[in-house]
Coordinates of C-alpha atoms and ligand atoms in Angstrom, one line a residue:
X1 CA 25.4 4.2 -4.6
X2 CA 21.8 3.5 -4.7
X3 CA 18.7 2.4 -6.2
X4 CA 15.5 5.0 -7.0
X5 CA 11.9 4.0 -8.0
X6 CA 10.4 7.3 -9.1
X7 CA 7.6 7.3 -8.9
X8 CA 4.8 9.5 -12.2
X9 CA 8.6 9.7 -13.6
X10 CA 6.8 9.9 -16.9
X11 CA 5.2 13.1 -15.4
X12 CA 6.1 16.3 -15.3
X13 CA 7.8 16.8 -12.3
X14 CA 9.3 13.8 -12.7
X15 CA 10.7 13.6 -15.6
X16 CA 12.6 16.7 -15.1
X17 CA 13.9 15.0 -11.7
X18 CA 15.1 11.6 -13.6
X19 CA 17.1 13.9 -15.8
X20 CA 18.7 16.3 -13.0
X21 CA 19.1 13.0 -11.2
X22 CA 20.7 11.0 -13.6
X23 CA 23.2 14.4 -13.9
X24 CA 24.0 14.9 -10.3
X25 CA 24.3 10.4 -9.7
X26 CA 25.2 8.7 -12.7
X27 CA 25.8 5.4 -11.4
X28 CA 22.9 5.3 -9.6
X29 CA 19.8 2.6 -10.6
X30 CA 16.6 4.7 -11.8
X31 CA 13.6 2.1 -12.5
X32 CA 10.6 4.9 -13.2
X33 CA 7.1 3.2 -11.7
X34 CA 4.3 5.3 -14.4
X35 CA 0.3 4.2 -14.9
X36 CA 0.9 6.4 -18.4
X37 CA -2.3 7.9 -17.4
X38 CA -2.9 11.5 -20.0
X39 CA 0.0 13.6 -18.3
X40 CA 2.4 10.8 -18.2
X41 CA 4.5 10.5 -21.5
X42 CA 6.8 8.0 -22.4
X43 CA 9.0 10.7 -24.3
X44 CA 9.6 12.8 -21.5
X45 CA 12.3 10.1 -21.3
X46 CA 13.8 9.8 -24.7
X47 CA 17.7 9.8 -24.4
X48 CA 18.3 8.7 -20.9
X49 CA 20.3 5.9 -20.9
X50 CA 20.3 3.2 -17.7
X51 CA 16.6 4.4 -16.9
X52 CA 14.2 2.0 -16.8
X53 CA 10.5 2.5 -17.4
X54 CA 7.9 0.1 -15.7
X55 CA 4.3 1.0 -16.5
X56 CA 2.0 0.2 -13.7
X57 CA -0.1 1.4 -11.0
X58 CA 0.9 2.3 -7.6
X59 CA -2.2 0.8 -6.1
X60 CA -0.8 -2.1 -7.1
X61 CA 0.7 -3.2 -3.9
X62 CA 2.1 -6.8 -5.0
X63 CA 4.0 -4.6 -8.2
X64 CA 5.8 -1.9 -5.9
X65 CA 6.8 -5.0 -3.4
X66 CA 7.9 -7.0 -6.3
X67 CA 10.0 -4.1 -7.8
X68 CA 11.1 -3.0 -4.2
X69 CA 12.6 -6.5 -4.0
X70 CA 14.4 -7.3 -7.6
X71 CA 16.1 -4.2 -8.1
X72 CA 17.0 -3.8 -4.6
X73 CA 15.7 -0.1 -4.0
X74 CA 16.6 1.7 -1.3
X75 CA 15.0 5.2 -1.8
X76 CA 11.3 6.3 -3.4
X77 CA 11.1 9.6 -4.7
X78 CA 6.7 9.9 -4.8
X79 CA 5.8 12.5 -7.6
X80 CA 2.6 10.2 -9.6
X81 CA -0.4 11.6 -8.4
X82 CA -3.7 13.2 -10.6
X83 CA -2.4 16.6 -10.3
X84 CA -5.0 18.4 -11.8
X85 CA -7.1 20.9 -9.8
X86 CA -9.7 21.5 -12.2
X87 CA -10.1 17.7 -13.1
X88 CA -10.7 16.9 -9.4
X89 CA -13.5 19.3 -9.3
X90 CA -15.1 17.5 -12.0
X91 CA -14.1 13.7 -11.3
X92 CA -12.7 13.6 -7.3
X93 CA -12.5 9.9 -7.5
X94 CA -9.0 9.0 -9.1
X95 CA -7.7 11.8 -7.2
X96 CA -8.7 10.1 -3.8
X97 CA -7.6 6.6 -5.8
X98 CA -4.3 7.5 -6.8
X99 CA -3.2 10.1 -4.4
X100 CA -4.6 8.5 -0.7
X101 CA -4.4 5.1 -1.9
X102 CA -1.8 4.6 -4.0
X103 CA 0.5 6.4 -1.5
X104 CA -0.8 4.5 1.2
X105 CA 0.2 1.4 -1.2
X106 CA 3.7 2.8 -1.8
X107 CA 4.2 3.3 2.1
X108 CA 2.8 -0.6 3.1
X109 CA 5.3 -2.2 0.2
X110 CA 8.4 0.1 1.7
X111 CA 7.2 -0.5 5.1
X112 CA 7.2 -4.7 4.6
X113 CA 10.4 -4.2 1.9
X114 CA 13.0 -2.1 4.5
X115 CA 11.3 -2.6 8.7
X116 CA 9.6 -5.7 8.5
X117 CA 12.0 -8.3 6.6
X118 CA 14.2 -6.9 9.1
X119 CA 16.9 -6.0 6.5
X120 CA 17.9 -2.9 8.5
X121 CA 19.4 -1.3 5.4
X122 CA 19.0 2.7 5.2
X123 CA 16.4 3.6 3.1
X124 CA 14.3 6.5 2.0
X125 CA 10.7 7.5 0.9
X126 CA 10.6 11.2 0.1
X127 CA 6.8 12.3 -0.9
X128 CA 6.2 15.6 -2.8
X129 CA 3.2 17.8 -2.0
X130 CA 1.8 20.5 -2.7
X131 CA 1.7 24.2 -0.7
X132 CA -2.3 23.8 -1.9
X133 CA -2.5 21.6 1.6
X134 CA -2.1 24.5 3.9
X135 CA -5.4 26.5 1.9
X136 CA -5.4 30.1 1.3
X137 CA -3.9 33.0 2.6
X138 CA -5.8 36.9 2.8
X139 CA -3.5 39.6 1.0
X140 CA -1.1 40.2 4.0
X141 CA -1.8 36.8 6.3
X142 CA 2.0 36.0 6.6
X143 CA 3.6 32.6 3.9
X144 CA 2.9 29.1 4.7
X145 CA 5.9 27.6 6.9
X146 CA 5.8 23.9 7.9
X147 CA 3.4 24.7 10.6
X148 CA 0.8 26.0 9.2
X149 CA -2.3 24.2 9.9
X150 CA -3.8 22.5 7.1
X151 CA -6.6 23.5 5.7
X152 CA -7.3 22.3 2.2
X153 CA -10.1 23.4 0.2
X154 CA -9.9 21.5 -3.3
X155 CA -10.7 17.6 -3.7
X156 CA -6.6 17.9 -4.8
X157 CA -5.0 19.4 -2.1
X158 CA -7.3 17.3 0.3
X159 CA -6.3 13.9 -1.5
X160 CA -2.5 15.2 -1.0
X161 CA -3.1 16.3 2.6
X162 CA -4.4 12.9 3.3
X163 CA -1.3 11.5 1.9
X164 CA 0.9 13.6 3.9
X165 CA -1.0 12.6 7.0
X166 CA -0.4 9.2 6.1
X167 CA 3.4 9.7 5.2
X168 CA 3.7 11.7 8.9
X169 CA 1.9 8.4 10.4
X170 CA 4.7 6.0 8.9
X171 CA 7.3 7.9 10.2
X172 CA 6.2 8.2 13.4
X173 CA 4.1 4.7 14.2
X174 CA 6.6 2.8 12.9
X175 CA 9.7 4.7 12.0
X176 CA 10.4 4.2 8.0
X177 CA 12.6 6.4 6.9
X178 CA 10.3 9.7 5.3
X179 CA 10.6 12.6 4.2
X180 CA 8.3 15.2 2.3
X181 CA 8.3 18.5 0.3
X182 CA 5.4 20.9 -0.3
X183 CA 6.1 23.3 -3.1
X184 CA 4.7 26.1 -4.9
X185 CA 3.4 25.9 -8.6
X186 CA 6.1 24.5 -11.1
X187 CA 6.7 25.6 -14.8
X188 CA 9.2 24.2 -17.5
X189 CA 10.0 22.1 -20.3
X190 CA 7.8 19.0 -20.4
X191 CA 4.1 20.3 -18.4
X192 CA 1.3 18.9 -19.7
X193 CA -0.6 22.0 -21.7
X194 CA -3.4 21.7 -19.5
X195 CA -2.0 23.6 -16.7
X196 CA -1.4 27.2 -17.0
X197 CA 1.6 28.3 -17.9
X198 CA 2.3 26.1 -21.3
X199 CA -1.7 26.6 -22.0
X200 CA -1.2 29.8 -22.7
X201 CA 1.8 30.3 -24.0
X202 CA 0.8 27.4 -26.9
X203 CA -2.7 30.0 -27.1
X204 CA -0.8 32.6 -27.7
X205 CA 1.2 31.2 -30.6
X206 CA -1.9 29.6 -32.1
X207 CA -4.2 32.8 -31.6
X208 CA -6.7 31.2 -29.3
X209 CA -7.9 32.6 -26.3
X210 CA -6.3 33.1 -23.2
X211 CA -9.2 32.2 -20.7
X212 CA -8.4 34.0 -17.1
X213 CA -10.4 33.1 -13.9
X214 CA -12.6 35.4 -12.2
X215 CA -10.4 39.1 -11.8
X216 CA -7.1 37.1 -12.5
X217 CA -6.0 38.5 -9.2
X218 CA -5.1 35.0 -7.7
X219 CA -1.4 34.9 -6.5
X220 CA 0.8 31.9 -6.7
X221 CA 4.7 31.9 -5.5
X222 CA 6.0 30.0 -9.0
X223 CA 9.0 27.7 -9.2
X224 CA 11.1 26.3 -11.8
X225 CA 10.9 23.1 -12.3
X226 CA 14.7 22.7 -11.9
X227 CA 14.7 24.7 -9.0
X228 CA 12.8 22.0 -7.4
X229 CA 14.4 19.3 -8.6
X230 CA 17.2 21.4 -6.5
X231 CA 15.6 21.8 -3.7
X232 CA 14.4 17.5 -3.7
X233 CA 18.4 16.8 -3.9
X234 CA 19.6 18.4 -1.7
X235 CA 16.8 16.8 1.0
X236 CA 17.5 14.0 0.1
X237 CA 21.0 14.4 0.9
X238 CA 20.7 16.3 3.5
X239 CA 17.1 16.2 5.1
X240 CA 16.4 15.3 8.5
X241 CA 14.8 12.2 8.5
X242 CA 10.5 12.9 9.6
X243 CA 10.7 16.3 8.3
X244 CA 8.7 18.2 6.2
X245 CA 10.1 21.2 3.8
X246 CA 8.5 23.7 2.5
X247 CA 9.8 24.9 -1.7
X248 CA 9.4 28.1 -3.5
X249 CA 10.9 30.1 -5.8
X250 CA 10.6 33.3 -4.4
X251 CA 8.2 34.9 -7.3
X252 CA 4.8 36.1 -5.6
X253 CA 2.5 37.0 -8.7
X254 CA -1.1 37.4 -9.4
X255 CA -1.8 35.2 -12.7
X256 CA -2.4 38.9 -14.8
X257 CA 1.2 39.5 -14.2
X258 CA 2.1 36.1 -14.8
X259 CA 0.1 36.3 -18.2
X260 CA 1.8 39.7 -19.2
X261 CA 4.9 38.3 -18.6
X262 CA 3.5 35.8 -21.0
X263 CA 2.3 37.3 -23.6
X264 CA 5.6 40.3 -23.5
X265 CA 7.7 37.1 -23.7
X266 CA 5.9 35.8 -26.4
X267 CA 5.8 38.9 -28.6
X268 CA 9.7 39.3 -27.9
X269 CA 10.1 36.3 -29.6
X270 CA 8.6 36.7 -32.5
X271 CA 9.6 40.3 -33.0
X272 CA 13.6 38.7 -32.6
X273 CA 12.7 35.3 -35.1
X274 CA 10.8 35.8 -38.1
X275 CA 10.8 32.9 -38.6
X276 CA 8.5 32.3 -35.9
X277 CA 5.9 34.0 -38.5
X278 CA 5.6 31.6 -41.0
X279 CA 5.5 28.6 -38.3
X280 CA 2.5 30.1 -36.2
X281 CA 0.7 32.1 -38.7
X282 CA -1.8 32.6 -36.3
X283 CA -0.4 34.6 -33.1
X284 CA -1.2 37.7 -32.9
X285 CA 2.7 38.5 -32.6
X286 CA 2.8 37.2 -36.8
X287 CA 0.4 39.4 -37.4
X288 CA 2.4 42.6 -35.7
X289 CA -0.1 42.5 -32.9
X290 CA 0.5 41.9 -29.5
X291 CA -0.8 38.5 -27.8
X292 CA -2.6 40.1 -25.2
X293 CA -5.7 40.6 -27.4
X294 CA -6.3 36.9 -27.0
X295 CA -6.9 37.8 -23.3
X296 CA -10.5 36.4 -21.8
X297 CA -12.5 36.5 -18.4
X298 CA -14.3 33.3 -17.8
X299 CA -16.3 32.3 -15.0
X300 CA -14.1 31.4 -11.8
X301 CA -13.2 28.1 -10.6
X302 CA -14.8 27.1 -8.1
X303 CA -13.5 27.1 -4.4
X304 CA -10.6 28.7 -6.4
X305 CA -8.0 29.7 -3.5
X306 CA -6.9 32.9 -3.5
X307 CA -3.7 33.1 -2.6
X308 CA -0.7 31.0 -1.5
X309 CA 2.7 32.1 -0.6
X310 CA 6.1 30.1 0.7
X311 CA 8.0 31.0 3.7
X312 CA 11.2 28.5 3.1
X313 CA 13.4 29.6 5.4
X314 CA 13.6 26.3 6.7
X315 CA 15.2 24.8 3.8
X316 CA 17.3 27.7 2.7
X317 CA 18.9 28.0 6.5
X318 CA 19.1 24.4 7.3
X319 CA 20.0 23.1 3.8
X320 CA 21.6 25.7 1.8
X321 CA 18.3 26.1 -1.2
X322 CA 18.3 28.8 -3.1
X323 CA 16.1 29.0 -5.9
X324 CA 18.5 29.9 -9.6
X325 CA 15.9 31.9 -11.7
X326 CA 12.9 34.7 -11.6
X327 CA 9.8 34.3 -13.0
X328 CA 10.7 36.6 -16.2
X329 CA 14.5 34.1 -16.4
X330 CA 12.3 31.1 -16.0
X331 CA 9.8 31.6 -18.4
X332 CA 12.1 33.1 -20.7
X333 CA 13.9 28.9 -20.8
X334 CA 10.6 27.5 -20.8
X335 CA 9.4 29.7 -24.4
X336 CA 12.5 28.9 -25.8
X337 CA 11.8 24.8 -24.9
X338 CA 8.3 25.3 -26.2
X339 CA 9.7 27.0 -28.9
X340 CA 12.3 24.1 -30.1
X341 CA 10.1 21.2 -28.7
X342 CA 6.9 21.5 -31.2
X343 CA 7.7 17.8 -32.0
X344 CA 6.9 17.2 -27.9
X345 CA 3.8 19.2 -27.8
X346 CA 2.1 19.3 -30.8
X347 CA 0.8 15.3 -30.7
X348 CA -0.2 16.0 -27.1
X349 CA -2.7 18.7 -28.6
X350 CA -3.8 16.4 -31.3
X351 CA -4.4 13.5 -28.7
X352 CA -6.8 15.9 -26.7
X353 CA -8.8 17.4 -29.1
X354 CA -9.4 13.5 -30.4
X355 CA -10.5 12.8 -27.3
X356 CA -12.6 16.0 -26.4
Ligands
NAD401 P1 1.7 15.6 -14.1 O1 0.0 15.3 -13.4 O2 2.8 16.1 -14.8 O3 2.5 13.7 -13.7 C1 2.2 12.7 -13.0 C2 2.5 11.1 -13.2 O4 1.8 10.5 -12.5 C3 2.1 10.5 -15.0 O5 3.0 10.5 -15.7 C4 1.2 10.0 -14.5 O6 1.4 9.0 -15.9 C5 1.5 9.7 -13.1 N1 0.4 8.5 -12.7 C6 -1.2 9.0 -12.2 N2 -1.6 8.4 -11.7 C7 -0.7 7.0 -11.5 C8 -0.8 5.7 -11.0 N3 -2.3 5.8 -10.2 N4 0.4 5.3 -10.7 C9 1.4 5.1 -11.6 N5 1.4 6.5 -11.9 C10 0.6 7.4 -11.8 O7 2.5 15.8 -12.1 P2 3.0 17.1 -11.6 O8 3.0 18.2 -12.0 O9 4.7 16.3 -12.4 O10 3.4 17.1 -10.2 C11 3.9 15.9 -9.6 C12 3.7 15.9 -7.8 O11 4.1 17.0 -7.9 C13 2.4 15.7 -7.7 O12 2.4 14.8 -6.6 C14 1.7 17.0 -7.9 O13 0.5 16.6 -6.5 C15 3.0 17.5 -7.3 N6 2.8 19.1 -7.2 C16 3.4 19.6 -8.5 C17 2.8 20.5 -8.8 C18 3.2 21.5 -9.6 O14 3.3 23.1 -9.9 N7 3.0 20.5 -11.1 C19 2.7 21.7 -7.3 C20 2.9 21.1 -6.4 C21 2.9 19.8 -5.9

């Protein structure tokens, strides 16, 4: 049995991980440490027994130290971050504070509790990072492997790269038992509707434009969040200390193909369920038209990376990882979740409209 702190566990991937871990290790103690920024949501943890949510900032080392001691924590799974590239372009400070200084705060507290106080207990600091730290690929470049040199291009990816280096240094210098995973673009339940898939899905349901950056040919690898959580589970259980593992979905797609799949999926859902037209009367699909009509090309994001691709040979061969879904299947599951959970996303849209 383990006692875990999951930082950022009220956010998208963190909450999915908490749900996942509850299923695979029901006896473990889970403390979620989350500052509940705009991206954090208590409702993401609804229905989970025995999960303690502590509202707090990872930058507060004393708070983290107190939790490590009082809850007898032996494992930190670190998701908390500022995570949206567009926001890092308009306001990079929060990214440096949370992603770099916040990660360092956690590392310091973990070192004190697990090494300096000399308990000698087995422990783990697992750091969740991104493939964006590797930079941008040309059309025929080989996919990112764990040995690809770092070349972050946005304030977001630069701050994540900084945090990755600190985790590596705390292992190398002090012997902290760390692992790191760098994953591709996630999608699935509980994703805040500022990221491509939930944003475009909800826009298609409400007849709003689908704003495509540049020529829409930026390529990403798409990973269903549940497959990502499974990858992290394997690393926690069998990963080698001090190592880094890439986690991908094996679904490299240009944005315009992802958007085409979203439009196809929404149109098919309306065709299969006539009740959707009454619930979402502004959707083109409710009026017998195609969602693809909503496509609208907008000025490209500054410094927009062209292509990311993940070589996941290491986690496949060492830990037996394989994603369980392709993109069409994963998107259908995700669309069905958003259609069912209007109670989850409607208040977020209202809150975002009021804040604008
Ligand atoms: P998210 O933005 O949905 O959630 C982040 C969570 O962290 C929120 O609950 C927020 O309240 C919390 N948080 C932010 N600042 C905090 C602070 N100072 N102290 C405590 N909590 C704080 O992010 P996500 O998409 O779930 O991403 C989780 C992790 O995975 C991040 O580290 C991100 O860099 C990484 N990642 C995400 C993706 C993706 O596609 N979403 C891809 C690769 C890597």
